PDB file of C-alpha atoms in Angstrom:
ATOM      1  CA  MET Z   1     -50.465  28.977  32.046  1.00  0.00           C
ATOM      2  CA  ALA Z   2     -52.675  28.824  35.101  1.00  0.00           C
ATOM      3  CA  ASP Z   3     -51.208  29.884  38.435  1.00  0.00           C
ATOM      4  CA  THR Z   4     -50.857  27.368  41.245  1.00  0.00           C
ATOM      5  CA  ASP Z   5     -52.259  27.817  44.737  1.00  0.00           C
ATOM      6  CA  THR Z   6     -48.818  27.812  46.367  1.00  0.00           C
ATOM      7  CA  THR Z   7     -46.388  30.729  46.192  1.00  0.00           C
ATOM      8  CA  LEU Z   8     -42.675  30.981  46.792  1.00  0.00           C
ATOM      9  CA  ASP Z   9     -41.090  33.992  48.416  1.00  0.00           C
ATOM     10  CA  LEU Z  10     -40.259  35.666  45.113  1.00  0.00           C
ATOM     11  CA  ASP Z  11     -42.179  38.935  45.428  1.00  0.00           C
ATOM     12  CA  GLY Z  12     -45.300  36.860  46.051  1.00  0.00           C
ATOM     13  CA  LEU Z  13     -45.142  35.346  42.567  1.00  0.00           C
ATOM     14  CA  PRO Z  14     -46.967  32.004  42.123  1.00  0.00           C
ATOM     15  CA  ILE Z  15     -44.692  29.445  40.456  1.00  0.00           C
ATOM     16  CA  PRO Z  16     -45.876  26.153  38.906  1.00  0.00           C
ATOM     17  CA  LEU Z  17     -44.497  22.658  39.574  1.00  0.00           C
ATOM     18  CA  GLN Z  18     -43.616  23.276  43.220  1.00  0.00           C
ATOM     19  CA  ALA Z  19     -43.326  19.513  43.748  1.00  0.00           C
ATOM     20  CA  PHE Z  20     -40.458  19.269  41.248  1.00  0.00           C
ATOM     21  CA  PRO Z  21     -37.787  21.794  42.322  1.00  0.00           C
ATOM     22  CA  TYR Z  22     -34.553  21.909  40.320  1.00  0.00           C
ATOM     23  CA  LEU Z  23     -32.796  24.978  41.678  1.00  0.00           C
ATOM     24  CA  ARG Z  24     -33.316  28.210  43.555  1.00  0.00           C
ATOM     25  CA  THR Z  25     -30.336  30.531  43.645  1.00  0.00           C
ATOM     26  CA  ASN Z  26     -28.913  34.014  43.185  1.00  0.00           C
ATOM     27  CA  GLU Z  27     -25.444  32.778  42.225  1.00  0.00           C
ATOM     28  CA  PRO Z  28     -24.623  33.297  38.517  1.00  0.00           C
ATOM     29  CA  GLU Z  29     -22.087  30.466  38.430  1.00  0.00           C
ATOM     30  CA  VAL Z  30     -24.711  27.973  39.619  1.00  0.00           C
ATOM     31  CA  ILE Z  31     -27.167  29.211  36.987  1.00  0.00           C
ATOM     32  CA  ASN Z  32     -24.543  29.040  34.245  1.00  0.00           C
ATOM     33  CA  GLY Z  33     -23.631  25.502  35.256  1.00  0.00           C
ATOM     34  CA  ALA Z  34     -27.262  24.424  34.920  1.00  0.00           C
ATOM     35  CA  LEU Z  35     -27.668  26.244  31.594  1.00  0.00           C
ATOM     36  CA  ALA Z  36     -24.484  24.775  30.159  1.00  0.00           C
ATOM     37  CA  ALA Z  37     -25.663  21.267  31.029  1.00  0.00           C
ATOM     38  CA  ASN Z  38     -29.343  21.569  30.109  1.00  0.00           C
ATOM     39  CA  PHE Z  39     -29.832  24.463  27.696  1.00  0.00           C
ATOM     40  CA  HIS Z  40     -27.595  24.055  24.639  1.00  0.00           C
ATOM     41  CA  ASN Z  41     -24.389  25.300  26.304  1.00  0.00           C
ATOM     42  CA  GLY Z  42     -26.309  28.325  27.569  1.00  0.00           C
ATOM     43  CA  PHE Z  43     -25.195  31.168  29.788  1.00  0.00           C
ATOM     44  CA  ILE Z  44     -26.901  34.120  31.476  1.00  0.00           C
ATOM     45  CA  GLU Z  45     -26.371  37.870  31.607  1.00  0.00           C
ATOM     46  CA  ILE Z  46     -27.995  39.435  34.676  1.00  0.00           C
ATOM     47  CA  ALA Z  47     -29.017  43.104  34.721  1.00  0.00           C
ATOM     48  CA  LYS Z  48     -28.847  43.576  38.502  1.00  0.00           C
ATOM     49  CA  GLU Z  49     -26.995  40.712  40.160  1.00  0.00           C
ATOM     50  CA  LYS Z  50     -27.486  41.956  43.731  1.00  0.00           C
ATOM     51  CA  ARG Z  51     -31.257  41.804  43.307  1.00  0.00           C
ATOM     52  CA  PHE Z  52     -31.389  38.693  41.165  1.00  0.00           C
ATOM     53  CA  GLU Z  53     -32.908  35.372  42.151  1.00  0.00           C
ATOM     54  CA  ILE Z  54     -34.188  32.536  40.008  1.00  0.00           C
ATOM     55  CA  VAL Z  55     -36.462  29.607  40.809  1.00  0.00           C
ATOM     56  CA  TYR Z  56     -36.565  26.720  38.354  1.00  0.00           C
ATOM     57  CA  ASN Z  57     -38.800  23.646  38.603  1.00  0.00           C
ATOM     58  CA  TYR Z  58     -38.595  20.714  36.193  1.00  0.00           C
ATOM     59  CA  LEU Z  59     -40.836  17.740  35.322  1.00  0.00           C
ATOM     60  CA  ASN Z  60     -39.429  15.178  32.888  1.00  0.00           C
ATOM     61  CA  LEU Z  61     -41.889  13.158  30.777  1.00  0.00           C
ATOM     62  CA  GLY Z  62     -39.289  11.550  28.507  1.00  0.00           C
ATOM     63  CA  GLN Z  63     -38.837  13.498  25.277  1.00  0.00           C
ATOM     64  CA  VAL Z  64     -41.219  16.135  26.651  1.00  0.00           C
ATOM     65  CA  SER Z  65     -40.559  18.227  29.753  1.00  0.00           C
ATOM     66  CA  LEU Z  66     -42.375  20.961  31.679  1.00  0.00           C
ATOM     67  CA  ASN Z  67     -40.126  23.748  32.937  1.00  0.00           C
ATOM     68  CA  ALA Z  68     -41.290  26.471  35.345  1.00  0.00           C
ATOM     69  CA  ALA Z  69     -39.053  29.505  35.833  1.00  0.00           C
ATOM     70  CA  ALA Z  70     -39.374  32.762  37.749  1.00  0.00           C
ATOM     71  CA  THR Z  71     -36.929  35.639  38.207  1.00  0.00           C
ATOM     72  CA  THR Z  72     -36.923  38.794  40.312  1.00  0.00           C
ATOM     73  CA  SER Z  73     -35.024  41.017  37.869  1.00  0.00           C
ATOM     74  CA  GLY Z  74     -34.217  41.138  34.175  1.00  0.00           C
ATOM     75  CA  CYS Z  75     -31.717  38.909  32.393  1.00  0.00           C
ATOM     76  CA  VAL Z  76     -30.729  37.564  28.988  1.00  0.00           C
ATOM     77  CA  ILE Z  77     -30.226  33.838  28.429  1.00  0.00           C
ATOM     78  CA  HIS Z  78     -28.111  32.761  25.462  1.00  0.00           C
ATOM     79  CA  GLY Z  79     -28.232  29.297  23.910  1.00  0.00           C
ATOM     80  CA  ASP Z  80     -26.512  27.475  21.070  1.00  0.00           C
ATOM     81  CA  SER Z  81     -28.373  25.934  18.163  1.00  0.00           C
ATOM     82  CA  ASP Z  82     -29.822  22.435  18.466  1.00  0.00           C
ATOM     83  CA  PRO Z  83     -31.951  21.281  15.486  1.00  0.00           C
ATOM     84  CA  ARG Z  84     -33.381  18.438  17.584  1.00  0.00           C
ATOM     85  CA  SER Z  85     -35.101  20.733  20.084  1.00  0.00           C
ATOM     86  CA  PHE Z  86     -38.222  22.915  20.427  1.00  0.00           C
ATOM     87  CA  ALA Z  87     -39.479  25.071  23.306  1.00  0.00           C
ATOM     88  CA  LEU Z  88     -42.931  26.604  23.755  1.00  0.00           C
ATOM     89  CA  VAL Z  89     -42.628  29.595  26.124  1.00  0.00           C
ATOM     90  CA  VAL Z  90     -45.808  30.854  27.826  1.00  0.00           C
ATOM     91  CA  ALA Z  91     -45.499  33.658  30.387  1.00  0.00           C
ATOM     92  CA  SER Z  92     -48.029  34.318  33.130  1.00  0.00           C
ATOM     93  CA  HIS Z  93     -46.116  37.384  34.452  1.00  0.00           C
ATOM     94  CA  GLY Z  94     -43.498  39.603  32.889  1.00  0.00           C
ATOM     95  CA  ALA Z  95     -42.511  39.486  29.229  1.00  0.00           C
ATOM     96  CA  VAL Z  96     -39.993  37.800  26.967  1.00  0.00           C
ATOM     97  CA  ASP Z  97     -38.397  38.800  23.665  1.00  0.00           C
ATOM     98  CA  ILE Z  98     -36.484  36.173  21.700  1.00  0.00           C
ATOM     99  CA  ARG Z  99     -33.984  36.850  18.937  1.00  0.00           C
ATOM    100  CA  THR Z 100     -32.647  34.258  16.511  1.00  0.00           C
ATOM    101  CA  LYS Z 101     -30.972  34.473  13.123  1.00  0.00           C
ATOM    102  CA  ASP Z 102     -34.275  34.329  11.249  1.00  0.00           C
ATOM    103  CA  ALA Z 103     -36.921  35.483  13.747  1.00  0.00           C
ATOM    104  CA  THR Z 104     -37.796  37.982  16.471  1.00  0.00           C
ATOM    105  CA  LEU Z 105     -40.469  36.622  18.784  1.00  0.00           C
ATOM    106  CA  ALA Z 106     -42.518  38.189  21.567  1.00  0.00           C
ATOM    107  CA  CYS Z 107     -44.084  36.439  24.535  1.00  0.00           C
ATOM    108  CA  ARG Z 108     -46.729  38.388  26.496  1.00  0.00           C
ATOM    109  CA  PRO Z 109     -48.967  37.112  29.320  1.00  0.00           C
ATOM    110  CA  HIS Z 110     -52.385  35.915  28.134  1.00  0.00           C
ATOM    111  CA  LYS Z 111     -51.803  37.352  24.636  1.00  0.00           C
ATOM    112  CA  VAL Z 112     -49.000  35.710  22.671  1.00  0.00           C
ATOM    113  CA  ALA Z 113     -46.607  32.826  23.226  1.00  0.00           C
ATOM    114  CA  SER Z 114     -43.447  31.832  21.381  1.00  0.00           C
ATOM    115  CA  LEU Z 115     -42.555  28.445  19.936  1.00  0.00           C
ATOM    116  CA  LEU Z 116     -38.787  28.440  19.589  1.00  0.00           C
ATOM    117  CA  ASP Z 117     -37.143  26.198  17.003  1.00  0.00           C
ATOM    118  CA  PHE Z 118     -33.488  25.962  18.001  1.00  0.00           C
ATOM    119  CA  ARG Z 119     -32.153  25.788  14.452  1.00  0.00           C
ATOM    120  CA  HIS Z 120     -30.032  28.843  15.256  1.00  0.00           C
ATOM    121  CA  ARG Z 121     -28.440  30.413  18.313  1.00  0.00           C
ATOM    122  CA  CYS Z 122     -30.879  32.440  20.399  1.00  0.00           C
ATOM    123  CA  ALA Z 123     -30.953  35.263  22.924  1.00  0.00           C
ATOM    124  CA  ILE Z 124     -33.926  35.249  25.323  1.00  0.00           C
ATOM    125  CA  SER Z 125     -34.480  38.641  26.994  1.00  0.00           C
ATOM    126  CA  ILE Z 126     -36.525  38.362  30.185  1.00  0.00           C
ATOM    127  CA  GLN Z 127     -38.133  41.313  31.941  1.00  0.00           C
ATOM    128  CA  PRO Z 128     -38.260  41.584  35.771  1.00  0.00           C
ATOM    129  CA  TYR Z 129     -40.925  39.802  37.802  1.00  0.00           C
ATOM    130  CA  TYR Z 130     -41.106  36.988  35.259  1.00  0.00           C
ATOM    131  CA  ASN Z 131     -42.985  33.708  35.615  1.00  0.00           C
ATOM    132  CA  SER Z 132     -43.502  31.087  32.930  1.00  0.00           C
ATOM    133  CA  LEU Z 133     -44.176  27.454  32.157  1.00  0.00           C
ATOM    134  CA  THR Z 134     -42.139  26.274  29.177  1.00  0.00           C
ATOM    135  CA  LEU Z 135     -42.888  23.081  27.279  1.00  0.00           C
ATOM    136  CA  ARG Z 136     -39.757  21.555  25.750  1.00  0.00           C
ATOM    137  CA  PHE Z 137     -39.920  18.649  23.294  1.00  0.00           C
ATOM    138  CA  THR Z 138     -37.652  16.932  20.789  1.00  0.00           C
ATOM    139  CA  ARG Z 139     -37.908  16.903  17.018  1.00  0.00           C
ATOM    140  CA  PRO Z 140     -37.595  13.087  16.726  1.00  0.00           C
ATOM    141  CA  ALA Z 141     -40.489  12.608  19.161  1.00  0.00           C
ATOM    142  CA  ILE Z 142     -42.864  15.063  17.491  1.00  0.00           C
ATOM    143  CA  GLU Z 143     -42.049  13.841  13.972  1.00  0.00           C
ATOM    144  CA  GLU Z 144     -42.489  10.209  15.021  1.00  0.00           C
ATOM    145  CA  ALA Z 145     -45.878  11.080  16.511  1.00  0.00           C
ATOM    146  CA  LEU Z 146     -46.873  12.845  13.288  1.00  0.00           C
ATOM    147  CA  ALA Z 147     -45.951   9.839  11.147  1.00  0.00           C
ATOM    148  CA  LYS Z 148     -47.866   7.543  13.522  1.00  0.00           C
ATOM    149  CA  HIS Z 149     -51.068   9.594  13.460  1.00  0.00           C
ATOM    150  CA  SER Z 150     -51.022  10.507   9.763  1.00  0.00           C
ATOM    151  CA  GLY Z 151     -49.897   7.156   8.394  1.00  0.00           C
ATOM    152  CA  ARG Z 152     -47.496   8.963   6.067  1.00  0.00           C
ATOM    153  CA  PRO Z 153     -43.758   9.629   6.148  1.00  0.00           C
ATOM    154  CA  LEU Z 154     -42.636  13.201   6.691  1.00  0.00           C
ATOM    155  CA  HIS Z 155     -40.572  14.733   3.905  1.00  0.00           C
ATOM    156  CA  GLY Z 156     -38.263  17.325   5.413  1.00  0.00           C
ATOM    157  CA  PRO Z 157     -38.075  18.745   8.964  1.00  0.00           C
ATOM    158  CA  LEU Z 158     -41.329  19.805  10.639  1.00  0.00           C
ATOM    159  CA  ARG Z 159     -41.823  23.575  10.929  1.00  0.00           C
ATOM    160  CA  PHE Z 160     -44.247  25.193  13.389  1.00  0.00           C
ATOM    161  CA  ASP Z 161     -45.650  28.722  13.358  1.00  0.00           C
ATOM    162  CA  GLN Z 162     -43.420  30.374  15.931  1.00  0.00           C
ATOM    163  CA  GLN Z 163     -45.782  33.088  17.179  1.00  0.00           C
ATOM    164  CA  LEU Z 164     -48.941  31.837  18.919  1.00  0.00           C
ATOM    165  CA  ASP Z 165     -52.067  33.923  19.416  1.00  0.00           C
ATOM    166  CA  LEU Z 166     -53.351  32.751  22.808  1.00  0.00           C
ATOM    167  CA  THR Z 167     -56.880  33.974  22.050  1.00  0.00           C
ATOM    168  CA  ARG Z 168     -57.310  31.368  19.283  1.00  0.00           C
ATOM    169  CA  PRO Z 169     -58.980  27.997  19.975  1.00  0.00           C
ATOM    170  CA  GLY Z 170     -55.984  25.795  19.110  1.00  0.00           C
ATOM    171  CA  PRO Z 171     -53.457  27.382  21.481  1.00  0.00           C
ATOM    172  CA  ARG Z 172     -56.135  27.671  24.192  1.00  0.00           C
ATOM    173  CA  ARG Z 173     -56.819  23.927  23.946  1.00  0.00           C
ATOM    174  CA  LEU Z 174     -53.112  23.157  24.114  1.00  0.00           C
ATOM    175  CA  LEU Z 175     -52.638  25.291  27.239  1.00  0.00           C
ATOM    176  CA  ALA Z 176     -55.665  23.679  28.865  1.00  0.00           C
ATOM    177  CA  VAL Z 177     -54.181  20.193  28.374  1.00  0.00           C
ATOM    178  CA  VAL Z 178     -50.691  21.236  29.541  1.00  0.00           C
ATOM    179  CA  ASN Z 179     -52.144  22.959  32.613  1.00  0.00           C
ATOM    180  CA  GLN Z 180     -54.126  19.844  33.469  1.00  0.00           C
ATOM    181  CA  VAL Z 181     -51.074  17.597  33.119  1.00  0.00           C
ATOM    182  CA  ALA Z 182     -48.964  19.955  35.264  1.00  0.00           C
ATOM    183  CA  ALA Z 183     -51.690  20.158  37.905  1.00  0.00           C
ATOM    184  CA  LEU Z 184     -52.124  16.380  37.990  1.00  0.00           C
ATOM    185  CA  PHE Z 185     -48.432  15.746  38.636  1.00  0.00           C
ATOM    186  CA  GLU Z 186     -48.345  18.615  41.129  1.00  0.00           C
ATOM    187  CA  GLN Z 187     -51.192  17.027  43.100  1.00  0.00           C
ATOM    188  CA  ASP Z 188     -49.682  13.526  42.905  1.00  0.00           C
ATOM    189  CA  PRO Z 189     -45.866  13.701  42.412  1.00  0.00           C
ATOM    190  CA  GLY Z 190     -45.696   9.918  42.668  1.00  0.00           C
ATOM    191  CA  LEU Z 191     -47.077   9.696  39.133  1.00  0.00           C
ATOM    192  CA  ALA Z 192     -43.615  10.661  37.880  1.00  0.00           C
ATOM    193  CA  GLN Z 193     -42.356   7.301  39.221  1.00  0.00           C
ATOM    194  CA  VAL Z 194     -44.794   5.255  37.083  1.00  0.00           C
ATOM    195  CA  PRO Z 195     -43.122   4.890  33.657  1.00  0.00           C
ATOM    196  CA  LEU Z 196     -46.174   3.559  31.796  1.00  0.00           C
ATOM    197  CA  LEU Z 197     -48.329   6.481  32.910  1.00  0.00           C
ATOM    198  CA  VAL Z 198     -45.571   9.008  32.216  1.00  0.00           C
ATOM    199  CA  ALA Z 199     -45.275   7.641  28.663  1.00  0.00           C
ATOM    200  CA  GLN Z 200     -49.022   8.073  28.133  1.00  0.00           C
ATOM    201  CA  TYR Z 201     -48.915  11.708  29.256  1.00  0.00           C
ATOM    202  CA  GLU Z 202     -45.899  12.284  27.020  1.00  0.00           C
ATOM    203  CA  GLN Z 203     -47.882  11.033  24.015  1.00  0.00           C
ATOM    204  CA  LEU Z 204     -50.920  13.087  25.035  1.00  0.00           C
ATOM    205  CA  VAL Z 205     -48.858  16.285  25.011  1.00  0.00           C
ATOM    206  CA  LEU Z 206     -47.220  15.438  21.667  1.00  0.00           C
ATOM    207  CA  THR Z 207     -50.589  14.677  20.057  1.00  0.00           C
ATOM    208  CA  THR Z 208     -52.043  17.908  21.435  1.00  0.00           C
ATOM    209  CA  LEU Z 209     -49.132  19.906  20.017  1.00  0.00           C
ATOM    210  CA  LEU Z 210     -49.669  18.382  16.581  1.00  0.00           C
ATOM    211  CA  THR Z 211     -53.430  18.904  16.487  1.00  0.00           C
ATOM    212  CA  CYS Z 212     -53.730  22.305  18.182  1.00  0.00           C
ATOM    213  CA  LEU Z 213     -50.842  24.255  16.617  1.00  0.00           C
ATOM    214  CA  GLU Z 214     -50.225  25.301  13.033  1.00  0.00           C
ATOM    215  CA  HIS Z 215     -47.340  23.640  11.205  1.00  0.00           C
ATOM    216  CA  ASP Z 216     -46.368  22.822   7.644  1.00  0.00           C
ATOM    217  CA  ALA Z 217     -47.673  19.243   7.857  1.00  0.00           C
ATOM    218  CA  SER Z 218     -51.107  20.064   9.309  1.00  0.00           C
ATOM    219  CA  THR Z 219     -52.868  18.791   6.174  1.00  0.00           C
ATOM    220  CA  LEU Z 220     -51.501  15.283   6.778  1.00  0.00           C
ATOM    221  CA  LEU Z 221     -53.570  15.044   9.961  1.00  0.00           C
ATOM    222  CA  HIS Z 222     -56.786  16.087   8.229  1.00  0.00           C
ATOM    223  CA  THR Z 223     -56.472  13.818   5.183  1.00  0.00           C
ATOM    224  CA  PRO Z 224     -57.374  10.124   5.522  1.00  0.00           C
ATOM    225  CA  PRO Z 225     -54.338   7.891   4.995  1.00  0.00           C
ATOM    226  CA  PRO Z 226     -54.297   5.849   1.775  1.00  0.00           C
ATOM    227  CA  SER Z 227     -56.006   2.486   2.029  1.00  0.00           C
ATOM    228  CA  ALA Z 228     -53.630  -0.432   2.268  1.00  0.00           C
ATOM    229  CA  PRO Z 229     -53.760  -2.764  -0.757  1.00  0.00           C
ATOM    230  CA  PRO Z 230     -55.359  -6.152  -0.032  1.00  0.00           C
ATOM    231  CA  SER Z 231     -52.907  -8.879   0.801  1.00  0.00           C
ATOM    232  CA  TRP Z 232     -52.493 -11.829  -1.596  1.00  0.00           C
ATOM    233  CA  ARG Z 233     -53.821 -14.108   1.119  1.00  0.00           C
ATOM    234  CA  ALA Z 234     -57.020 -12.062   1.346  1.00  0.00           C
ATOM    235  CA  ILE Z 235     -57.403 -12.147  -2.443  1.00  0.00           C
ATOM    236  CA  SER Z 236     -56.858 -15.911  -2.481  1.00  0.00           C
ATOM    237  CA  LEU Z 237     -59.513 -16.442   0.202  1.00  0.00           C
ATOM    238  CA  PHE Z 238     -61.949 -14.250  -1.723  1.00  0.00           C
ATOM    239  CA  LEU Z 239     -61.399 -16.251  -4.942  1.00  0.00           C
ATOM    240  CA  GLN Z 240     -61.972 -19.477  -3.048  1.00  0.00           C
ATOM    241  CA  THR Z 241     -65.355 -18.227  -1.874  1.00  0.00           C
ATOM    242  CA  LEU Z 242     -66.307 -17.509  -5.491  1.00  0.00           C
ATOM    243  CA  ARG Z 243     -65.640 -21.182  -6.392  1.00  0.00           C
ATOM    244  CA  LEU Z 244     -67.979 -22.488  -3.707  1.00  0.00           C
TER     245      LEU Z 244
END
């Protein structure tokens, strides 16, 4: 994601969403409390606690949220499974490796990003001097958006490609939209207090996810929905015109 103009005192690292601070601490118990409440009963293992500090900023758009995190030293974050949740992790500094039961994912600045499906427990290994903007969204929201745009019901849970090549057009378009939304709220934090506008940005992000990323229902969005059969009233009116 694009860097912001403002920096926090975390080794000079620029951190997004400065207008929406959630926590800044070097106390493991505070971090674990936040993870337990907001990250699938999560907890953290810190490599060097005396040198560790984390900054976390959070913008809620409903069933979509933008989450900026930066750390000074390495750590591993563990989380339980939650089949209703996805997270797209894009690092601008540092690196991330994610392990789940059925996948090993890598996240590298400007090269690859990871889309984590929380069907299984996960371990997220974060290297020092890390900075990222993570897009979290719910399965019900993304599947409802898919059904709305395709005009067809979804049979089975939606599955995304979990490794994203950031040099490809689709992921680049998605990051451009997410960066613009983050920058807009950063410039005008009052937007977060306007529910109708927040809902529109939520739908924009969901639609962008569906159209810019590969998933197992992509063909539904590129195939015209079946035409609705004419209503009996329309047929009756047509027959009446034939009698005139």
